[in-house]
């Protein structure tokens, strides 16, 4: 398990929302944390590399800028689970991937630059894995502001 110091914890806790919208947002955050911008960027890189954070960036309504996303699922044979997870996760269109206790045991979010990209990604996953992708496009959108504090 990765050890997080007080600055790592503040960075994660305080900046899960409300990241500054200004010309130099990283410099502003670094100043508020009492560190330099270069150190902040090194910390973010380390947290991402160690998979403490799986992503760091804005959450956008991708449809407003011409993109698309969908929830998808696979029924993966247990003996192939790790192999298929690696194949699915290798695609840049895969935003999140979760294991579930269900016949559809792998659920993932696809995010693409265009609506057509969803179908293309699904075809690619099916060709790569030999498994049928179940597509569950969004019917309605809900805003759930979930923050996960890490302070001890």
CSV table of C-alpha atoms in Angstrom, one decimal:
chain,number,residue,atom,x,y,z
A,1,UNK,CA,0.0,0.0,0.0
A,2,UNK,CA,1.2,3.5,-0.9
A,3,UNK,CA,1.9,5.8,2.0
A,4,UNK,CA,0.3,9.2,1.6
A,5,UNK,CA,1.8,12.2,3.4
A,6,UNK,CA,-0.2,15.2,4.6
A,7,UNK,CA,0.3,17.1,1.4
A,8,UNK,CA,-0.9,14.1,-0.7
A,9,UNK,CA,-4.0,13.8,1.5
A,10,UNK,CA,-4.8,17.5,1.2
A,11,UNK,CA,-4.2,17.4,-2.6
A,12,UNK,CA,-6.7,14.5,-2.9
A,13,UNK,CA,-9.3,15.8,-0.4
A,14,UNK,CA,-9.3,19.5,-1.3
A,15,UNK,CA,-9.1,19.2,-5.0
A,16,UNK,CA,-11.7,16.5,-5.9
A,17,UNK,CA,-13.9,19.4,-6.9
A,18,UNK,CA,-13.5,23.1,-7.4
A,19,UNK,CA,-10.1,23.1,-9.2
A,20,UNK,CA,-9.2,26.7,-10.1
A,21,UNK,CA,-10.2,28.0,-13.5
A,22,UNK,CA,-7.4,30.4,-14.2
A,23,UNK,CA,-4.3,30.8,-16.4
A,24,UNK,CA,-2.1,28.8,-14.0
A,25,UNK,CA,-4.3,26.5,-12.0
A,26,UNK,CA,-1.5,24.1,-10.9
A,27,UNK,CA,0.6,27.0,-9.6
A,28,UNK,CA,-2.4,28.3,-7.6
A,29,UNK,CA,-3.1,24.9,-6.1
A,30,UNK,CA,0.6,24.4,-5.3
A,31,UNK,CA,0.7,27.8,-3.6
A,32,UNK,CA,-2.3,26.8,-1.5
A,33,UNK,CA,-0.6,23.6,-0.5
A,34,UNK,CA,2.6,25.4,0.3
A,35,UNK,CA,4.7,23.7,-2.3
A,36,UNK,CA,6.1,24.6,-5.8
A,37,UNK,CA,4.3,23.9,-9.0
A,38,UNK,CA,6.9,21.4,-10.1
A,39,UNK,CA,6.5,19.4,-6.9
A,40,UNK,CA,2.7,19.4,-7.3
A,41,UNK,CA,3.1,18.0,-10.8
A,42,UNK,CA,5.6,15.3,-9.6
A,43,UNK,CA,3.2,14.3,-6.8
A,44,UNK,CA,0.3,14.0,-9.3
A,45,UNK,CA,2.5,11.9,-11.6
A,46,UNK,CA,3.5,9.6,-8.7
A,47,UNK,CA,-0.1,9.2,-7.5
A,48,UNK,CA,-1.2,8.3,-11.0
A,49,UNK,CA,1.7,5.9,-11.6
A,50,UNK,CA,1.1,4.2,-8.2
A,51,UNK,CA,-2.6,4.0,-9.1
A,52,UNK,CA,-3.6,5.9,-6.0
A,53,UNK,CA,-5.5,8.1,-8.5
A,54,UNK,CA,-6.7,6.4,-11.7
A,55,UNK,CA,-7.2,9.8,-13.4
A,56,UNK,CA,-6.8,13.5,-12.8
A,57,UNK,CA,-8.7,15.9,-14.9
A,58,UNK,CA,-12.0,17.6,-15.5
A,59,UNK,CA,-15.3,15.8,-15.7
A,60,UNK,CA,-17.1,17.0,-18.8
A,61,UNK,CA,-20.5,16.5,-20.4
A,62,UNK,CA,-18.9,14.9,-23.4
A,63,UNK,CA,-22.0,15.0,-25.5
A,64,UNK,CA,-21.9,18.8,-25.4
A,65,UNK,CA,-18.6,18.8,-27.3
A,66,UNK,CA,-19.5,16.1,-29.8
A,67,UNK,CA,-18.4,13.0,-27.9
A,68,UNK,CA,-20.2,10.0,-26.3
A,69,UNK,CA,-20.0,7.6,-23.5
A,70,UNK,CA,-21.8,4.5,-22.5
A,71,UNK,CA,-21.9,1.8,-19.8
A,72,UNK,CA,-21.0,-1.7,-21.2
A,73,UNK,CA,-20.6,-5.2,-19.8
A,74,UNK,CA,-19.2,-8.5,-20.6
A,75,UNK,CA,-19.8,-12.1,-19.3
A,76,UNK,CA,-16.2,-13.2,-18.9
A,77,UNK,CA,-15.2,-16.8,-18.1
A,78,UNK,CA,-13.4,-16.8,-14.8
A,79,UNK,CA,-10.3,-18.5,-16.2
A,80,UNK,CA,-10.0,-15.6,-18.7
A,81,UNK,CA,-10.9,-12.7,-16.4
A,82,UNK,CA,-7.4,-11.2,-15.9
A,83,UNK,CA,-6.6,-11.6,-19.6
A,84,UNK,CA,-9.8,-9.9,-20.8
A,85,UNK,CA,-9.5,-7.1,-18.2
A,86,UNK,CA,-6.0,-6.4,-19.6
A,87,UNK,CA,-7.3,-6.3,-23.1
A,88,UNK,CA,-10.3,-4.1,-22.3
A,89,UNK,CA,-8.2,-1.7,-20.1
A,90,UNK,CA,-5.6,-1.3,-22.9
A,91,UNK,CA,-8.1,0.6,-24.9
A,92,UNK,CA,-7.9,4.4,-24.4
A,93,UNK,CA,-11.7,4.6,-24.7
A,94,UNK,CA,-12.1,2.6,-21.5
A,95,UNK,CA,-12.6,5.1,-18.6
A,96,UNK,CA,-13.4,2.8,-15.7
A,97,UNK,CA,-13.7,-1.0,-15.3
A,98,UNK,CA,-15.3,-2.8,-12.4
A,99,UNK,CA,-15.7,-6.4,-11.5
A,100,UNK,CA,-19.2,-7.5,-10.4
A,101,UNK,CA,-20.7,-10.7,-8.9
A,102,UNK,CA,-23.1,-11.4,-11.7
A,103,UNK,CA,-23.2,-13.3,-15.0
A,104,UNK,CA,-22.2,-9.9,-16.5
A,105,UNK,CA,-19.1,-9.8,-14.3
A,106,UNK,CA,-17.1,-7.0,-16.1
A,107,UNK,CA,-18.6,-3.5,-16.4
A,108,UNK,CA,-16.8,-0.6,-17.9
A,109,UNK,CA,-17.4,2.9,-19.2
A,110,UNK,CA,-16.5,3.7,-22.8
A,111,UNK,CA,-15.9,7.4,-23.7
A,112,UNK,CA,-15.2,8.4,-27.3
A,113,UNK,CA,-14.7,11.6,-29.3
A,114,UNK,CA,-17.7,10.9,-31.5
A,115,UNK,CA,-20.9,8.9,-31.1
A,116,UNK,CA,-19.7,6.5,-33.8
A,117,UNK,CA,-16.7,5.8,-31.7
A,118,UNK,CA,-18.8,3.8,-29.2
A,119,UNK,CA,-19.8,1.2,-31.8
A,120,UNK,CA,-16.2,1.1,-33.1
A,121,UNK,CA,-14.8,0.4,-29.6
A,122,UNK,CA,-17.4,-2.3,-29.0
A,123,UNK,CA,-16.5,-4.0,-32.2
A,124,UNK,CA,-12.9,-3.9,-31.3
A,125,UNK,CA,-13.5,-5.3,-27.9
A,126,UNK,CA,-15.6,-8.1,-29.3
A,127,UNK,CA,-12.9,-8.9,-31.9
A,128,UNK,CA,-10.1,-8.8,-29.4
A,129,UNK,CA,-11.9,-10.9,-26.7
A,130,UNK,CA,-14.3,-13.0,-28.7
A,131,UNK,CA,-17.0,-12.0,-26.2
A,132,UNK,CA,-20.3,-10.2,-26.8
A,133,UNK,CA,-20.4,-6.6,-25.3
A,134,UNK,CA,-23.7,-5.5,-23.8
A,135,UNK,CA,-24.2,-1.8,-24.3
A,136,UNK,CA,-26.3,0.2,-21.8
A,137,UNK,CA,-26.5,3.8,-23.1
A,138,UNK,CA,-27.7,6.5,-20.7
A,139,UNK,CA,-31.4,7.2,-20.7
A,140,UNK,CA,-31.3,10.0,-18.1
A,141,UNK,CA,-28.5,11.9,-16.5
A,142,UNK,CA,-28.1,12.4,-12.7
A,143,UNK,CA,-25.5,14.4,-10.9
A,144,UNK,CA,-24.0,12.6,-7.9
A,145,UNK,CA,-21.2,14.5,-6.3
A,146,UNK,CA,-19.2,11.7,-4.7
A,147,UNK,CA,-16.0,12.7,-2.9
A,148,UNK,CA,-13.8,10.1,-1.3
A,149,UNK,CA,-11.8,11.7,1.6
A,150,UNK,CA,-8.4,10.1,2.5
A,151,UNK,CA,-7.4,12.2,5.6
A,152,UNK,CA,-6.6,10.1,8.6
